[in-house]
XYZ file of C-alpha atoms in Angstrom:
721
model
C -21.037 -58.340 -98.796
C -20.996 -62.000 -97.716
C -18.223 -62.448 -95.157
C -17.446 -66.040 -96.115
C -17.097 -65.024 -99.758
C -14.746 -62.177 -98.894
C -12.481 -64.306 -96.761
C -12.298 -67.026 -99.398
C -11.238 -64.891 -102.348
C -7.576 -64.996 -103.431
C -7.178 -61.464 -104.821
C -6.756 -57.852 -103.670
C -10.214 -57.255 -102.324
C -10.253 -55.669 -98.922
C -11.042 -52.000 -98.412
C -10.511 -52.085 -94.666
C -8.736 -54.383 -92.251
C -11.317 -53.369 -89.687
C -13.946 -54.746 -92.088
C -12.122 -58.086 -92.191
C -11.800 -58.099 -88.423
C -15.570 -57.556 -88.083
C -16.256 -60.310 -90.604
C -13.973 -62.675 -88.721
C -15.748 -61.943 -85.456
C -19.127 -62.534 -87.089
C -17.906 -65.977 -88.080
C -16.410 -66.730 -84.668
C -18.345 -67.126 -81.404
C -17.399 -64.518 -78.806
C -16.310 -67.182 -76.344
C -13.960 -68.670 -78.923
C -12.489 -65.235 -79.636
C -11.848 -64.661 -75.941
C -10.203 -68.062 -75.619
C -8.091 -67.388 -78.709
C -6.871 -64.102 -77.279
C -5.976 -65.744 -73.993
C -4.091 -68.517 -75.814
C -2.034 -66.294 -78.108
C 1.604 -67.212 -77.726
C 4.196 -64.487 -78.162
C 7.389 -66.478 -78.858
C 9.806 -64.244 -76.941
C 7.533 -62.637 -74.371
C 9.328 -64.283 -71.447
C 12.521 -62.604 -72.599
C 10.741 -59.246 -72.400
C 9.487 -60.036 -68.896
C 12.985 -60.985 -67.780
C 14.104 -57.465 -68.659
C 11.023 -55.817 -67.176
C 8.822 -57.883 -64.871
C 6.539 -54.869 -64.322
C 5.041 -55.524 -67.759
C 3.454 -58.776 -66.558
C 0.077 -57.154 -65.627
C -0.219 -55.986 -69.252
C 0.364 -59.382 -70.814
C -3.133 -59.459 -72.352
C -2.495 -56.113 -74.039
C 0.664 -57.508 -75.592
C -1.202 -60.661 -76.608
C -3.967 -58.676 -78.271
C -1.481 -56.557 -80.196
C 0.457 -59.594 -81.305
C -2.750 -61.364 -82.328
C -3.760 -58.377 -84.472
C -0.303 -58.360 -86.043
C -0.477 -62.082 -86.801
C -3.971 -61.683 -88.243
C -2.732 -59.022 -90.648
C 0.142 -61.239 -91.743
C -2.329 -64.084 -92.380
C -4.681 -61.843 -94.352
C -1.825 -60.541 -96.458
C -0.698 -64.086 -97.185
C -4.212 -65.233 -98.049
C -5.245 -62.271 -100.197
C -1.974 -61.062 -101.721
C 0.532 -63.879 -101.450
C 2.382 -62.275 -98.542
C 3.808 -58.907 -97.548
C 6.651 -59.150 -100.065
C 4.287 -58.982 -103.041
C 1.822 -56.695 -101.291
C 4.491 -54.080 -100.574
C 5.455 -53.726 -104.234
C 2.363 -51.702 -105.074
C 4.517 -49.191 -106.975
C 4.883 -51.845 -109.700
C 1.131 -51.855 -110.370
C -0.183 -48.478 -109.187
C 0.457 -44.996 -110.509
C 2.110 -45.621 -113.869
C 4.445 -48.368 -114.988
C 5.850 -49.331 -118.357
C 5.711 -52.918 -119.583
C 8.485 -54.477 -121.703
C 6.688 -53.654 -124.967
C 6.299 -49.986 -123.860
C 2.633 -50.398 -122.998
C 1.806 -47.988 -120.189
C -0.515 -49.064 -117.379
C -2.065 -46.409 -115.129
C -3.841 -47.486 -111.967
C -5.366 -45.570 -109.062
C -7.463 -46.214 -105.988
C -10.264 -43.656 -105.793
C -13.270 -45.380 -104.181
C -15.486 -42.284 -103.995
C -14.902 -41.139 -107.584
C -17.528 -41.300 -110.322
C -14.982 -41.324 -113.160
C -11.253 -40.840 -113.786
C -9.434 -39.474 -116.838
C -5.779 -38.917 -117.663
C -4.708 -35.644 -119.193
C -1.396 -33.972 -119.943
C 1.102 -32.789 -122.512
C 0.708 -36.017 -124.476
C -2.952 -35.342 -125.433
C -2.979 -31.564 -125.492
C -4.544 -31.551 -122.019
C -7.766 -33.103 -123.334
C -9.873 -33.798 -120.244
C -11.912 -36.684 -121.678
C -9.876 -38.544 -124.321
C -8.242 -41.057 -121.972
C -10.728 -42.478 -119.446
C -9.798 -45.004 -116.792
C -11.879 -48.166 -116.587
C -13.595 -48.848 -113.301
C -12.384 -51.975 -111.497
C -13.557 -53.710 -108.329
C -12.942 -52.277 -104.866
C -12.453 -48.649 -105.842
C -9.694 -49.255 -108.406
C -9.405 -47.500 -111.780
C -7.190 -48.650 -114.642
C -6.041 -47.245 -117.984
C -3.963 -49.227 -120.504
C -2.170 -47.310 -123.261
C -0.552 -49.464 -125.989
C 2.660 -48.101 -127.531
C 2.749 -45.919 -130.631
C 3.243 -47.436 -134.066
C 6.991 -46.902 -133.768
C 6.975 -48.869 -130.519
C 7.661 -45.898 -128.252
C 5.463 -45.156 -125.232
C 2.549 -42.749 -125.734
C 3.648 -40.772 -122.676
C 7.385 -40.065 -122.926
C 9.771 -39.287 -120.094
C 9.326 -35.741 -118.764
C 5.649 -35.404 -119.703
C 3.434 -33.377 -117.373
C 0.277 -35.235 -116.289
C -2.858 -34.847 -114.193
C -5.571 -37.236 -113.041
C -8.990 -35.738 -113.682
C -11.391 -36.916 -110.980
C -15.147 -36.613 -111.455
C -17.019 -36.846 -108.184
C -20.534 -38.065 -107.482
C -21.439 -34.451 -106.697
C -20.546 -33.383 -110.218
C -17.199 -31.758 -109.383
C -14.229 -32.014 -111.720
C -10.951 -32.153 -109.793
C -7.353 -32.130 -111.014
C -5.054 -34.355 -109.017
C -1.511 -35.680 -108.851
C -1.258 -39.460 -108.626
C -0.478 -40.509 -105.030
C 2.155 -42.796 -106.576
C 3.854 -40.014 -108.584
C 7.623 -40.515 -108.608
C 8.586 -36.980 -109.578
C 6.805 -33.653 -109.158
C 8.084 -30.173 -109.932
C 7.097 -26.617 -109.192
C 7.311 -24.137 -112.041
C 8.808 -20.736 -111.274
C 6.304 -18.377 -109.619
C 3.754 -21.206 -109.403
C 2.312 -22.531 -106.155
C 0.930 -25.904 -107.236
C 3.261 -28.764 -108.104
C 3.077 -30.641 -111.428
C 3.223 -34.394 -111.852
C 6.076 -35.207 -114.247
C 6.347 -38.713 -115.686
C 9.818 -39.921 -114.696
C 11.157 -42.744 -116.881
C 14.654 -41.754 -118.011
C 16.164 -43.696 -120.924
C 19.363 -44.230 -118.915
C 18.446 -44.529 -115.226
C 21.210 -44.440 -112.630
C 22.574 -47.868 -111.732
C 23.996 -48.344 -108.252
C 27.605 -49.474 -108.346
C 28.312 -50.129 -104.681
C 26.680 -52.574 -102.269
C 25.060 -51.433 -99.061
C 27.540 -51.349 -96.165
C 26.896 -53.628 -93.221
C 24.935 -52.142 -90.336
C 27.464 -50.435 -88.027
C 27.831 -51.761 -84.493
C 28.292 -48.204 -83.262
C 25.906 -45.896 -85.074
C 27.227 -42.333 -85.422
C 24.602 -40.310 -87.265
C 25.042 -37.056 -89.184
C 21.550 -35.549 -89.437
C 21.443 -33.649 -92.713
C 19.287 -31.442 -94.896
C 20.377 -31.267 -98.535
C 18.838 -27.861 -99.211
C 20.786 -26.009 -96.517
C 24.071 -27.871 -97.027
C 25.933 -24.897 -98.457
C 27.185 -21.513 -97.214
C 25.405 -19.865 -100.127
C 22.008 -18.251 -99.674
C 20.103 -20.621 -101.940
C 18.683 -24.126 -102.074
C 21.651 -26.483 -102.383
C 21.579 -29.593 -104.564
C 22.024 -33.350 -104.312
C 25.170 -32.966 -106.419
C 26.582 -30.351 -104.045
C 25.974 -32.696 -101.118
C 27.701 -35.557 -102.939
C 30.736 -33.518 -103.906
C 31.190 -31.266 -100.875
C 29.420 -32.685 -97.833
C 29.992 -36.444 -98.089
C 33.805 -36.080 -97.815
C 33.305 -33.876 -94.745
C 31.045 -36.471 -93.089
C 33.577 -39.211 -93.806
C 36.408 -37.130 -92.358
C 34.398 -36.435 -89.209
C 34.000 -40.161 -88.538
C 30.227 -40.455 -88.927
C 29.104 -43.736 -90.459
C 25.446 -42.918 -90.999
C 23.582 -40.036 -92.637
C 19.976 -39.265 -91.772
C 18.529 -37.327 -94.686
C 15.695 -34.977 -93.861
C 13.125 -33.403 -96.182
C 13.575 -35.847 -99.072
C 9.958 -36.963 -99.498
C 8.392 -34.187 -101.538
C 6.841 -31.341 -99.569
C 5.278 -28.311 -101.207
C 6.180 -25.954 -98.353
C 9.971 -25.682 -97.972
C 9.711 -24.110 -94.517
C 7.928 -27.214 -93.171
C 11.412 -28.799 -92.879
C 10.005 -31.720 -94.872
C 7.301 -32.673 -92.380
C 4.245 -31.771 -94.501
C 4.521 -34.414 -97.220
C 2.567 -33.957 -100.433
C 4.068 -36.704 -102.677
C 5.288 -39.738 -100.768
C 7.047 -41.543 -103.620
C 8.755 -38.472 -105.072
C 12.244 -37.343 -104.088
C 12.155 -33.585 -103.671
C 12.838 -31.932 -107.032
C 13.995 -28.654 -105.472
C 17.424 -30.276 -104.942
C 17.708 -32.010 -108.322
C 16.635 -35.226 -110.011
C 15.948 -38.708 -108.627
C 19.066 -39.954 -110.408
C 21.211 -37.415 -108.581
C 19.829 -38.596 -105.233
C 20.627 -42.182 -106.198
C 24.185 -41.132 -106.973
C 24.451 -39.403 -103.580
C 23.451 -42.601 -101.787
C 25.718 -44.738 -103.971
C 28.744 -42.541 -103.279
C 27.940 -42.598 -99.548
C 27.914 -46.400 -99.713
C 31.312 -46.339 -101.431
C 32.607 -44.430 -98.393
C 31.189 -47.028 -95.986
C 28.372 -44.721 -94.871
C 24.780 -45.907 -94.592
C 21.914 -43.540 -95.399
C 18.593 -43.347 -93.556
C 15.463 -41.579 -94.786
C 13.474 -39.324 -92.495
C 10.111 -41.010 -93.092
C 6.839 -39.231 -92.335
C 4.028 -41.787 -92.123
C 2.435 -40.174 -89.081
C 0.472 -37.594 -91.074
C 0.235 -35.860 -94.460
C -0.161 -32.346 -95.790
C -3.676 -30.953 -96.154
C -2.850 -29.825 -99.679
C -5.566 -30.909 -102.087
C -4.387 -30.139 -105.632
C -0.861 -31.487 -105.153
C -1.285 -33.715 -102.081
C -3.202 -36.795 -100.960
C -5.994 -34.871 -99.259
C -9.439 -35.443 -100.862
C -7.817 -37.296 -103.760
C -11.108 -38.911 -104.784
C -13.183 -35.926 -103.675
C -14.131 -37.452 -100.342
C -13.026 -36.507 -96.846
C -11.689 -40.019 -96.340
C -9.868 -42.129 -98.962
C -6.367 -42.354 -97.417
C -7.420 -40.773 -94.125
C -9.939 -41.124 -91.356
C -13.039 -39.068 -92.044
C -14.053 -36.268 -89.714
C -12.094 -35.074 -86.713
C -10.267 -38.380 -86.291
C -8.577 -37.689 -89.603
C -7.043 -34.389 -88.504
C -4.147 -33.426 -86.281
C -5.124 -29.994 -85.014
C -1.651 -29.193 -83.734
C 0.036 -29.911 -87.064
C -2.911 -28.860 -89.257
C -2.533 -32.071 -91.226
C -4.372 -35.279 -92.181
C -4.093 -38.596 -90.317
C -3.912 -41.929 -92.117
C -6.465 -44.694 -91.648
C -4.067 -47.527 -90.822
C -6.913 -50.053 -90.788
C -7.546 -49.518 -94.516
C -6.209 -52.242 -96.792
C -5.202 -49.822 -99.530
C -3.601 -47.380 -97.099
C -1.578 -50.277 -95.789
C -0.548 -51.151 -99.352
C 0.385 -47.532 -100.002
C 2.528 -47.057 -96.878
C 4.289 -50.426 -96.914
C 4.998 -50.006 -100.616
C 6.362 -46.556 -99.867
C 8.939 -48.067 -97.519
C 9.892 -50.700 -100.095
C 10.175 -48.051 -102.836
C 12.796 -46.058 -100.976
C 14.708 -49.229 -100.053
C 14.585 -50.728 -103.551
C 14.700 -47.778 -105.950
C 17.083 -45.535 -104.007
C 18.898 -48.125 -101.868
C 18.311 -46.347 -98.571
C 19.451 -48.380 -95.562
C 16.564 -47.669 -93.215
C 14.308 -45.034 -91.758
C 13.788 -42.594 -88.930
C 10.030 -42.705 -88.351
C 8.837 -39.219 -87.485
C 5.956 -38.455 -85.122
C 5.635 -41.943 -83.646
C 4.038 -40.572 -80.474
C 1.217 -39.111 -82.541
C 0.695 -42.504 -84.162
C 0.680 -44.523 -80.954
C -2.116 -42.705 -79.136
C -5.558 -41.420 -80.040
C -4.693 -38.209 -78.177
C -1.529 -37.888 -80.345
C 0.400 -36.679 -77.321
C -1.368 -33.314 -77.507
C -1.779 -31.793 -74.061
C -0.572 -35.003 -72.432
C 2.410 -35.354 -70.146
C 3.951 -38.804 -69.760
C 5.011 -39.610 -66.217
C 6.249 -43.127 -66.968
C 3.314 -44.831 -65.269
C 2.687 -47.991 -67.292
C -1.058 -47.402 -67.400
C -0.339 -44.544 -69.829
C 0.915 -47.005 -72.453
C -1.983 -49.441 -72.495
C -5.738 -49.305 -72.739
C -8.159 -47.355 -74.880
C -5.872 -44.359 -75.428
C -3.561 -46.521 -77.572
C -4.281 -46.539 -81.327
C -3.694 -50.208 -82.004
C -4.292 -49.853 -85.757
C -1.239 -47.638 -86.125
C 0.752 -49.556 -83.518
C 0.215 -52.782 -85.446
C 1.122 -50.969 -88.671
C 4.472 -50.081 -87.075
C 4.948 -53.713 -86.024
C 4.199 -54.850 -89.546
C 6.542 -52.248 -91.071
C 9.443 -53.286 -88.864
C 8.743 -56.961 -89.406
C 8.727 -56.472 -93.176
C 11.857 -54.327 -93.255
C 13.934 -56.531 -90.976
C 12.790 -59.703 -92.709
C 13.581 -58.485 -96.217
C 16.654 -56.390 -95.373
C 18.899 -57.922 -92.736
C 20.886 -54.746 -92.086
C 17.981 -52.289 -92.182
C 17.990 -49.705 -89.373
C 14.752 -48.249 -88.011
C 14.512 -45.392 -85.505
C 11.447 -44.177 -83.615
C 10.893 -40.553 -82.680
C 8.802 -41.057 -79.540
C 8.621 -38.816 -76.503
C 6.268 -41.034 -74.509
C 8.608 -43.874 -73.583
C 6.316 -46.660 -74.828
C 7.664 -49.932 -73.353
C 8.978 -52.510 -75.852
C 8.981 -49.996 -78.709
C 12.556 -51.097 -79.469
C 12.184 -54.780 -78.757
C 11.631 -57.420 -81.466
C 8.116 -58.076 -82.707
C 8.590 -61.707 -81.632
C 8.743 -60.461 -78.032
C 5.571 -58.419 -78.444
C 7.499 -55.223 -79.202
C 7.195 -52.796 -82.098
C 10.466 -53.901 -83.638
C 12.405 -50.624 -83.869
C 16.191 -50.743 -83.523
C 16.568 -47.399 -81.752
C 14.562 -44.614 -80.180
C 15.667 -41.002 -79.868
C 16.691 -39.898 -76.366
C 14.698 -36.699 -76.656
C 15.026 -35.601 -73.023
C 18.789 -35.063 -73.276
C 18.909 -31.906 -75.452
C 16.066 -30.362 -73.467
C 18.022 -30.923 -70.259
C 21.125 -29.140 -71.573
C 19.134 -26.132 -72.729
C 17.438 -25.979 -69.320
C 20.752 -26.170 -67.462
C 22.436 -23.504 -69.574
C 19.472 -21.134 -69.398
C 18.529 -21.531 -65.736
C 21.653 -22.354 -63.700
C 25.006 -20.810 -62.957
C 27.942 -23.109 -63.730
C 28.719 -23.620 -60.050
C 25.117 -24.749 -59.477
C 25.073 -27.493 -62.110
C 23.834 -30.731 -60.552
C 26.098 -33.634 -61.501
C 23.618 -36.252 -60.309
C 20.814 -34.758 -62.371
C 22.998 -34.662 -65.491
C 23.986 -38.299 -65.054
C 20.401 -39.363 -64.337
C 19.157 -37.718 -67.545
C 21.877 -39.407 -69.590
C 21.325 -42.932 -68.243
C 17.550 -42.799 -67.735
C 16.506 -45.159 -70.520
C 14.765 -48.500 -70.764
C 17.085 -51.449 -70.259
C 17.506 -53.461 -73.417
C 16.064 -50.781 -75.716
C 18.736 -48.898 -77.625
C 18.699 -45.102 -77.583
C 20.252 -42.480 -79.811
C 21.836 -39.776 -77.691
C 22.318 -36.235 -78.914
C 23.157 -32.896 -77.379
C 21.151 -31.063 -80.032
C 19.365 -31.858 -83.293
C 17.587 -29.763 -85.904
C 14.846 -29.024 -83.351
C 17.188 -26.980 -81.187
C 18.538 -25.075 -84.202
C 15.174 -23.824 -85.452
C 14.150 -20.185 -85.273
C 12.835 -19.378 -81.814
C 15.621 -21.453 -80.279
C 19.395 -21.403 -80.609
C 22.209 -23.881 -81.056
C 24.178 -24.872 -77.963
C 27.103 -22.817 -79.172
C 24.933 -19.739 -79.528
C 23.374 -20.251 -76.100
C 26.884 -20.468 -74.661
C 28.616 -17.669 -76.585
C 25.827 -15.641 -78.198
C 26.841 -12.370 -79.875
C 30.553 -12.823 -79.087
C 30.622 -15.472 -81.815
C 30.471 -12.604 -84.319
C 33.554 -10.823 -83.011
C 35.708 -13.028 -80.772
C 36.158 -16.398 -82.497
C 39.513 -15.487 -84.046
C 42.601 -17.268 -82.736
C 44.566 -14.073 -83.440
C 43.121 -12.630 -80.237
C 43.038 -14.042 -76.718
C 39.905 -15.906 -75.763
C 37.439 -13.845 -73.805
C 35.880 -15.494 -70.725
C 32.640 -16.035 -72.670
C 34.349 -17.725 -75.628
C 36.604 -19.755 -73.326
C 33.619 -21.032 -71.326
C 31.583 -21.727 -74.451
C 34.355 -23.608 -76.258
C 35.156 -25.856 -73.287
C 31.540 -26.663 -72.369
C 30.564 -27.275 -75.996
C 33.173 -30.052 -76.198
C 32.451 -31.495 -72.759
C 28.697 -31.651 -73.309
C 29.114 -33.489 -76.600
C 31.636 -35.938 -75.192
C 29.621 -36.894 -72.116
C 26.473 -37.321 -74.214
C 28.416 -39.437 -76.719
C 29.904 -41.637 -74.013
C 27.053 -41.974 -71.514
C 23.765 -41.086 -73.205
C 22.928 -44.032 -75.433
C 23.828 -46.807 -77.831
C 24.175 -44.458 -80.817
C 25.013 -40.782 -81.287
C 23.489 -38.072 -83.494
C 24.675 -34.642 -84.556
C 22.872 -32.122 -86.750
C 24.983 -30.837 -89.610
C 27.137 -27.874 -88.706
C 26.611 -28.158 -84.980
C 29.804 -30.198 -84.658
C 31.787 -26.982 -85.178
C 29.492 -24.755 -83.124
C 27.391 -23.310 -85.929
C 26.209 -19.870 -84.829
C 22.717 -18.395 -84.878
C 19.645 -20.439 -85.742
C 17.905 -22.073 -88.681
C 15.066 -20.302 -90.479
C 13.681 -21.129 -93.907
C 12.553 -18.472 -96.381
C 9.014 -17.348 -95.622
C 6.895 -14.215 -95.603
C 7.921 -13.442 -92.020
C 11.586 -13.036 -93.021
C 11.055 -11.592 -96.512
C 11.797 -14.973 -98.128
C 15.413 -14.773 -96.969
C 17.864 -17.676 -97.255
C 20.328 -16.052 -94.873
C 19.585 -18.492 -92.047
C 18.697 -21.439 -94.318
C 22.301 -22.470 -94.908
C 25.260 -24.067 -93.180
C 28.367 -21.913 -93.011
C 31.016 -24.567 -93.681
C 33.282 -21.710 -94.738
C 33.766 -20.939 -91.033
C 35.620 -24.238 -90.606
C 37.733 -23.624 -93.685
C 38.936 -20.278 -92.291
C 42.020 -21.486 -90.412
C 42.263 -18.655 -87.889
C 38.687 -19.103 -86.635
C 38.099 -21.327 -83.635
C 35.304 -23.245 -85.376
C 38.036 -25.437 -86.841
C 39.086 -26.415 -83.305
C 35.578 -27.598 -82.417
C 35.440 -29.492 -85.722
C 38.745 -31.223 -84.897
C 37.464 -32.293 -81.495
C 34.255 -33.744 -82.922
C 36.267 -35.651 -85.530
C 38.666 -37.118 -82.975
C 35.820 -37.953 -80.579
C 34.220 -40.098 -83.268
C 37.523 -41.676 -84.226
C 38.247 -42.534 -80.597
C 34.833 -44.192 -80.283
C 35.503 -46.096 -83.499
C 38.625 -47.571 -81.888
C 37.132 -48.487 -78.506
C 33.441 -49.011 -79.352
C 31.751 -47.610 -76.271
C 28.460 -46.962 -78.057
C 27.750 -50.653 -78.564
C 29.114 -51.639 -75.145
C 26.896 -52.225 -72.087
C 25.894 -49.211 -70.034
C 28.568 -47.467 -68.039
C 29.568 -48.011 -64.423
C 29.428 -44.594 -62.807
C 31.846 -44.332 -59.905
C 31.768 -40.603 -59.174
C 29.161 -37.825 -59.156
C 30.767 -35.273 -56.882
C 28.572 -32.210 -56.442
C 31.155 -30.048 -54.696
C 34.013 -30.842 -57.058
C 31.686 -30.946 -60.112
C 33.370 -34.179 -61.193
C 31.821 -37.153 -63.027
C 33.773 -40.394 -63.525
C 32.596 -43.558 -65.274
C 33.830 -46.557 -67.253
C 32.378 -47.986 -70.420
C 33.907 -50.492 -72.835
C 36.921 -50.689 -70.479
C 37.548 -46.992 -71.159
C 37.741 -44.418 -68.352
C 35.937 -41.085 -68.727
C 36.697 -38.193 -66.379
C 34.853 -34.852 -66.465
C 35.547 -31.773 -64.379
C 32.713 -29.276 -64.905
C 33.958 -26.887 -62.244
C 34.412 -23.389 -63.742
C 37.602 -22.595 -61.808
C 38.892 -25.517 -59.739
C 41.492 -27.877 -61.171
C 42.446 -31.008 -59.202
C 45.940 -32.433 -58.765
C 46.238 -36.139 -57.871
C 42.456 -36.702 -58.001
C 41.723 -40.335 -57.187
C 39.469 -42.194 -59.620
C 38.396 -45.831 -59.480
C 38.976 -48.366 -62.259
C 37.885 -51.947 -62.796
C 40.951 -53.168 -64.687
C 44.465 -52.702 -63.281
C 47.357 -51.470 -65.384
C 48.864 -48.483 -67.146
C 46.451 -45.881 -68.504
C 47.147 -43.120 -71.013
C 45.116 -40.185 -72.293
C 43.384 -40.939 -75.583
C 41.244 -37.818 -75.890
C 41.610 -34.544 -74.034
C 39.208 -31.642 -74.577
C 41.834 -29.272 -73.144
C 44.318 -29.791 -75.990
C 45.290 -26.574 -77.754
C 44.321 -27.976 -81.162
C 40.760 -28.200 -79.794
C 40.751 -24.661 -78.426
C 41.843 -25.741 -74.958
C 44.724 -24.635 -72.769
C 47.079 -27.608 -73.121
C 47.473 -28.216 -69.407
C 48.053 -31.982 -69.592
C 51.168 -33.936 -70.573
C 50.082 -36.727 -72.886
C 53.321 -38.625 -72.331
C 52.288 -39.279 -68.740
C 51.496 -42.857 -67.739
C 48.869 -43.343 -65.052
C 49.391 -46.546 -63.067
C 46.585 -48.098 -61.101
C 46.991 -49.173 -57.497
C 45.209 -51.984 -55.620
C 43.339 -49.336 -53.657
C 39.542 -49.769 -53.855
C 37.665 -46.565 -54.576
C 33.991 -45.801 -55.172
C 33.046 -49.400 -55.824
C 36.029 -50.243 -58.039
C 38.789 -52.643 -56.973
C 41.596 -50.416 -58.260
C 42.257 -46.703 -58.511
C 44.775 -44.137 -59.651
C 45.483 -40.443 -59.304
C 45.070 -38.017 -62.197
C 45.283 -34.296 -62.822
C 41.945 -32.852 -63.997
C 41.980 -29.224 -65.165
C 38.802 -27.233 -64.765
C 36.249 -27.542 -67.595
C 37.946 -30.581 -69.102
C 36.779 -33.957 -70.342
C 39.234 -36.860 -70.589
C 39.201 -40.317 -72.141
C 41.827 -42.706 -70.789
C 42.480 -46.294 -71.833
C 44.690 -49.165 -70.804
C 46.207 -50.471 -74.026
C 47.222 -53.688 -72.290
C 43.530 -54.644 -72.253
C 41.957 -56.518 -75.151
C 39.067 -54.283 -76.182
C 36.160 -56.582 -76.893
C 33.795 -53.872 -77.992
């Protein structure tokens, strides 16, 4: 194909961005290309260097990435009229109904020989409704309405795309753009169901503003019930949303929403990217869930899996047109051996359309407020993080090991989302520590708002498993909690769904284990194991909340010390739902101590909501005393005091403060209502003295019981955060 002709056309034409890049280079002398790369100006790069001057030697890497990003924006503008139009592919692909009830079906299947539509509407005739071949691998079928004006394919009709390959195969496929798929009882393969309800749900409430302090409740709709079954969207709306509101969380991260054929994959083996999982209910019921959350002032994020896709063929994207490629890289580059899944070709024009449109679909149709991007490490590197340990050496983040096609896709995604939706929140799940991942694209970054602080939960599990309480290292705990890139916001968490999965245990179960079955009643005295577990569970969560990041995350149920582990029905457990549920009934049983942990988590969030430490600058740490097992720090003009010692309490313990005045206890993990021992008088005023201590100009003396975490504040101070 003539390169000049391709670059001049004003229509969707490009199969591969790499193809355009090659064409551009053929038209441009190598010396000019080198000069252009050297002269690329990243508007805010100096701001990035001010935060981290050690990135200066990698300036050309940032320039190249930014140049590739800008080139994609230019190509999208030239060929499609910009990313806004380009990312609305769901309006033209798959199936859509025109005002006169004409139905238009459109697919991209470049390797196919022919396409037909079959289904309930034509008695499953395999040849009566052929698609017409278009340019650039597209296929289109137009179906005028019936004589009575109604659409030929009514709402609820089962459909299949029949793909004829060049090798003479006849394949039955689900449209990649399918908006609803269902699994019949005792069937393995999902069915494509045309979803076009006569009375679609209309959102009543506007999106809430992006919270300054993000407190995330990580949730899975299917397990959100004490009953041994798959719970529903409606159950979540009626029974879980009020609980989340009461607990003080202002953000829900919904897992396993994008349709996945295998329930036990936890939603990470996606088969239908535009379909909300039908095992929980209908798309309209999910829309209602999000709308009701918005009415409560809670934003909702989607756990988005664009890092890979299920290998399923008949009800997934794999081999949609009969080829090994299509949406994915061909050969070994298109497979993630560790996940046994397919890897997208982010340089492909139509893959780009598909993925960007997928993000827009969830934002527009369902009114989600943003995304947690799963598996970002796998996307960033050709090695996918498999068998690679990241030491933090900057050479690990640049060079040939970086997959710049997917990196630039992430830049483009964040640019699009933040341009079109001012309050959109994006989160990266990355274990590598890629610099500038959470800096604006205009600085040469990837544009994410937050990254997950994934080292924190691993550290707590290590400490609990390997060390006696008296051997806990205060300095190491503090280092793990504050060890994050300056200027890049992190989401701290003591545990997420990862720690709850079968093969691991929740923090509460690590701490209290089998005694949780017999000794959690408040009718009996606390055993030493339950006492230790209750106190440390609260302290760990509070110190992570206060010191570990700029946002906080909790996995549903863990706030009250959910026992055991999480395991989905599968052959290995006789398809049991016993561990695929959340036992909220434990909190509702007043005499069980789970209620006390719930109360503490609620009041911890409410205290943060008042003082705003999550969106304040990082803390000033004035004490890490190894012998006393005491940690003291200030953040948002609030004083935090932790005594991790298993037996020693300290009378008149001197702690430093920046601001002078009268301090009072605002949160105390030792209160009886939280399962503590009530050893502190909350009517006590603590007055600072002009006595410098540990780098602070003032100090005061406090009583710190063993295994207690305290939050103290001076209400005479204007809290700016």
